[in-house]
Amino acid sequence: MNTYKLLTPGPLTTTAAVKKEMLEDRCTWDDDYKNVTQTIRKQLVYLAQADESDYTAVLMQGSGSFVVEAVLTTAIAENDKVLILTNGAYGERIAEMAQTLQLQHVVYSVPYNEQPSHVEVRALLQNDSAITHVAIVHCETTTGMLNPIAEIAKVVKEFDKTYIVDAMSSFGGVPMDVPNLQIDYLISSANKCIQGVPGFGFVIAKIGALEKCKGQAKSVALDLHSQWEVMKVDGKWRFTSPTHVVAAFAKALEGLIEEGGIRTRYSRYAKNNAIVRSRLAAVGFDAYISEAQQSPIITTFLFPHDGFSFEHFYNEMKNGGFVIYPGKLTDFDTFRIGNIGDVYEEDMNSLCEIIENYMAVNTK
Ligand SMILES: *Cc1c(COP(=O)(O)O)cnc(C)c1O
């Protein structure tokens, strides 16, 4: 058995109940299993605060990036053009996909410690009427930045564009009224804030938008429209589905509801995050972004002094029972601490104690 908890933004620490659900083998074409899929789809639409007459949930095999690519290739036709907002590695990955898929696209990128501005988005849309879609990352997991998706939604919809939001690391942990945010495609995956295990991702899509995408995908396996056409009938996946992962996810959704829903989970995550941010600041760890921009998901910390050894620090944390995350910035030496998953205030406090003791001994 693991002797440590994962403080990483997915895969993350899951409950015993979620893990136990995977001990059973399930048949992909049996009604019991297909009903599990249908229940998951219903619950996802409900969690998005949406109505099934307006939105649908489509599950797709693979990690989160597979599903981002599925949305891009399915939703963006040859004559369409997507505006991609980036302030971190995940936004840049969307741009890389657009490039590889040979989609018409334009990138609006801001530094990693800044948020994209709705004023700039408005100017871009005004000056380029060829743009049909806008794509943004909600929680940029690279830094922990929470991007202003509501403000930007207003501009996107004023210009009547299709809105794609990578809410991979925030959906389920941050309340989101998807219809009100006017999101056409929201993308997330099993192993983030819903607290399942890795193996598939999902899209909460506006039916009116998805309906128009038949035959557009330049991929068979990643064709989200085809996946939806098959899945919506009775919950059958087109190709082999990750049965154990799907069962575990259904259990994780039950856990989310038992906990009190997204709002309660959000409060737990926010408290976890506040503990880590404040106690680490007190022993010399500056967060890379300001508190106002900080998501309740993951925090990026700068190395406290020259000669700080992340490897040594990491191993000491691991010995203490917690696995943390390396940084992903090119210009600064950083590491990250995730606070999502089946982890609580007491876990954060024990981690902080270990870090405080570490800093008392390992001064510069
Ligand atoms: C986790 C994550 C993804 C997907 O990453 P995978 O490794 O493919 O699961 C995409 N975007 C964001 C913002 C993420 O946090």
PDB file of N, CA and C and ligand atoms in Angstrom, residues 9-10 63-66 68 90 93 137-142 166-169 189 191-192, ligand 1:
ATOM      1  N   PRO A   9      -2.155  17.648  -8.881  1.00  0.00           N
ATOM      2  CA  PRO A   9      -3.481  17.989  -9.418  1.00  0.00           C
ATOM      3  C   PRO A   9      -4.046  16.889 -10.311  1.00  0.00           C
ATOM      4  N   GLY A  10      -3.941  15.689  -9.947  1.00  0.00           N
ATOM      5  CA  GLY A  10      -4.506  14.578 -10.718  1.00  0.00           C
ATOM      6  C   GLY A  10      -3.447  13.881 -11.525  1.00  0.00           C
ATOM      7  N   SER A  63      -6.753  10.407 -21.634  1.00  0.00           N
ATOM      8  CA  SER A  63      -6.528  11.416 -20.601  1.00  0.00           C
ATOM      9  C   SER A  63      -7.193  12.724 -21.045  1.00  0.00           C
ATOM     10  N   GLY A  64      -7.136  13.735 -20.206  1.00  0.00           N
ATOM     11  CA  GLY A  64      -7.797  15.000 -20.496  1.00  0.00           C
ATOM     12  C   GLY A  64      -7.416  15.603 -21.847  1.00  0.00           C
ATOM     13  N   SER A  65      -6.145  15.525 -22.199  1.00  0.00           N
ATOM     14  CA  SER A  65      -5.700  16.134 -23.460  1.00  0.00           C
ATOM     15  C   SER A  65      -6.367  15.502 -24.684  1.00  0.00           C
ATOM     16  N   PHE A  66      -6.642  14.197 -24.601  1.00  0.00           N
ATOM     17  CA  PHE A  66      -7.312  13.523 -25.718  1.00  0.00           C
ATOM     18  C   PHE A  66      -8.677  14.184 -25.973  1.00  0.00           C
ATOM     19  N   VAL A  68      -9.585  17.307 -25.064  1.00  0.00           N
ATOM     20  CA  VAL A  68      -9.408  18.659 -25.601  1.00  0.00           C
ATOM     21  C   VAL A  68      -9.240  18.554 -27.123  1.00  0.00           C
ATOM     22  N   TYR A  90      -0.995  24.685 -20.437  1.00  0.00           N
ATOM     23  CA  TYR A  90      -2.198  24.016 -20.958  1.00  0.00           C
ATOM     24  C   TYR A  90      -2.846  24.803 -22.081  1.00  0.00           C
ATOM     25  N   ARG A  93      -0.763  24.100 -24.989  1.00  0.00           N
ATOM     26  CA  ARG A  93      -1.052  22.770 -25.559  1.00  0.00           C
ATOM     27  C   ARG A  93      -2.225  22.864 -26.533  1.00  0.00           C
ATOM     28  N   VAL A 137      -8.421  28.318 -20.931  1.00  0.00           N
ATOM     29  CA  VAL A 137      -8.266  27.383 -19.812  1.00  0.00           C
ATOM     30  C   VAL A 137      -8.833  28.070 -18.571  1.00  0.00           C
ATOM     31  N   HIS A 138      -9.626  27.379 -17.794  1.00  0.00           N
ATOM     32  CA  HIS A 138     -10.215  27.989 -16.596  1.00  0.00           C
ATOM     33  C   HIS A 138      -9.159  28.087 -15.490  1.00  0.00           C
ATOM     34  N   CYS A 139      -8.807  26.947 -14.886  1.00  0.00           N
ATOM     35  CA  CYS A 139      -7.704  26.961 -13.928  1.00  0.00           C
ATOM     36  C   CYS A 139      -6.450  26.544 -14.674  1.00  0.00           C
ATOM     37  N   GLU A 140      -5.508  27.461 -14.861  1.00  0.00           N
ATOM     38  CA  GLU A 140      -4.243  27.134 -15.535  1.00  0.00           C
ATOM     39  C   GLU A 140      -3.390  26.387 -14.511  1.00  0.00           C
ATOM     40  N   THR A 141      -3.379  25.095 -14.632  1.00  0.00           N
ATOM     41  CA  THR A 141      -2.736  24.248 -13.629  1.00  0.00           C
ATOM     42  C   THR A 141      -1.218  24.472 -13.566  1.00  0.00           C
ATOM     43  N   THR A 142      -0.674  25.057 -14.617  1.00  0.00           N
ATOM     44  CA  THR A 142       0.757  25.387 -14.639  1.00  0.00           C
ATOM     45  C   THR A 142       1.131  26.269 -13.451  1.00  0.00           C
ATOM     46  N   ASP A 166     -11.479  24.800 -21.204  1.00  0.00           N
ATOM     47  CA  ASP A 166     -10.775  23.688 -20.577  1.00  0.00           C
ATOM     48  C   ASP A 166     -10.865  23.920 -19.062  1.00  0.00           C
ATOM     49  N   ALA A 167     -11.837  23.229 -18.463  1.00  0.00           N
ATOM     50  CA  ALA A 167     -12.039  23.355 -17.008  1.00  0.00           C
ATOM     51  C   ALA A 167     -11.574  22.067 -16.335  1.00  0.00           C
ATOM     52  N   MET A 168     -10.509  21.509 -16.924  1.00  0.00           N
ATOM     53  CA  MET A 168     -10.010  20.204 -16.495  1.00  0.00           C
ATOM     54  C   MET A 168      -9.804  20.143 -14.992  1.00  0.00           C
ATOM     55  N   SER A 169      -9.047  21.109 -14.471  1.00  0.00           N
ATOM     56  CA  SER A 169      -8.645  20.998 -13.067  1.00  0.00           C
ATOM     57  C   SER A 169      -9.558  21.790 -12.136  1.00  0.00           C
ATOM     58  N   SER A 189     -11.874  15.974 -16.788  1.00  0.00           N
ATOM     59  CA  SER A 189     -11.519  14.559 -16.827  1.00  0.00           C
ATOM     60  C   SER A 189     -11.771  13.886 -15.490  1.00  0.00           C
ATOM     61  N   ASN A 191      -9.959  12.271 -13.340  1.00  0.00           N
ATOM     62  CA  ASN A 191      -9.017  12.210 -12.213  1.00  0.00           C
ATOM     63  C   ASN A 191      -8.682  13.562 -11.603  1.00  0.00           C
ATOM     64  N   LYS A 192      -9.595  14.517 -11.749  1.00  0.00           N
ATOM     65  CA  LYS A 192      -9.318  15.816 -11.108  1.00  0.00           C
ATOM     66  C   LYS A 192     -10.360  16.031 -10.003  1.00  0.00           C
TER      67      LYS A 192
HETATM   68  C1  LIG B   1      -4.763  17.992 -16.280  1.00  0.00           C
HETATM   69  C2  LIG B   1      -5.044  19.039 -17.279  1.00  0.00           C
HETATM   70  C3  LIG B   1      -5.215  18.724 -18.649  1.00  0.00           C
HETATM   71  C4  LIG B   1      -5.101  17.350 -19.211  1.00  0.00           C
HETATM   72  O1  LIG B   1      -3.924  16.736 -18.930  1.00  0.00           O
HETATM   73  P1  LIG B   1      -3.757  15.169 -19.187  1.00  0.00           P
HETATM   74  O2  LIG B   1      -2.388  14.912 -18.690  1.00  0.00           O
HETATM   75  O3  LIG B   1      -3.937  14.916 -20.615  1.00  0.00           O
HETATM   76  O4  LIG B   1      -4.834  14.508 -18.372  1.00  0.00           O
HETATM   77  C5  LIG B   1      -5.569  19.751 -19.510  1.00  0.00           C
HETATM   78  N1  LIG B   1      -5.732  21.002 -19.067  1.00  0.00           N
HETATM   79  C6  LIG B   1      -5.581  21.333 -17.767  1.00  0.00           C
HETATM   80  C7  LIG B   1      -5.802  22.746 -17.354  1.00  0.00           C
HETATM   81  C8  LIG B   1      -5.231  20.359 -16.829  1.00  0.00           C
HETATM   82  O5  LIG B   1      -5.086  20.692 -15.551  1.00  0.00           O
END
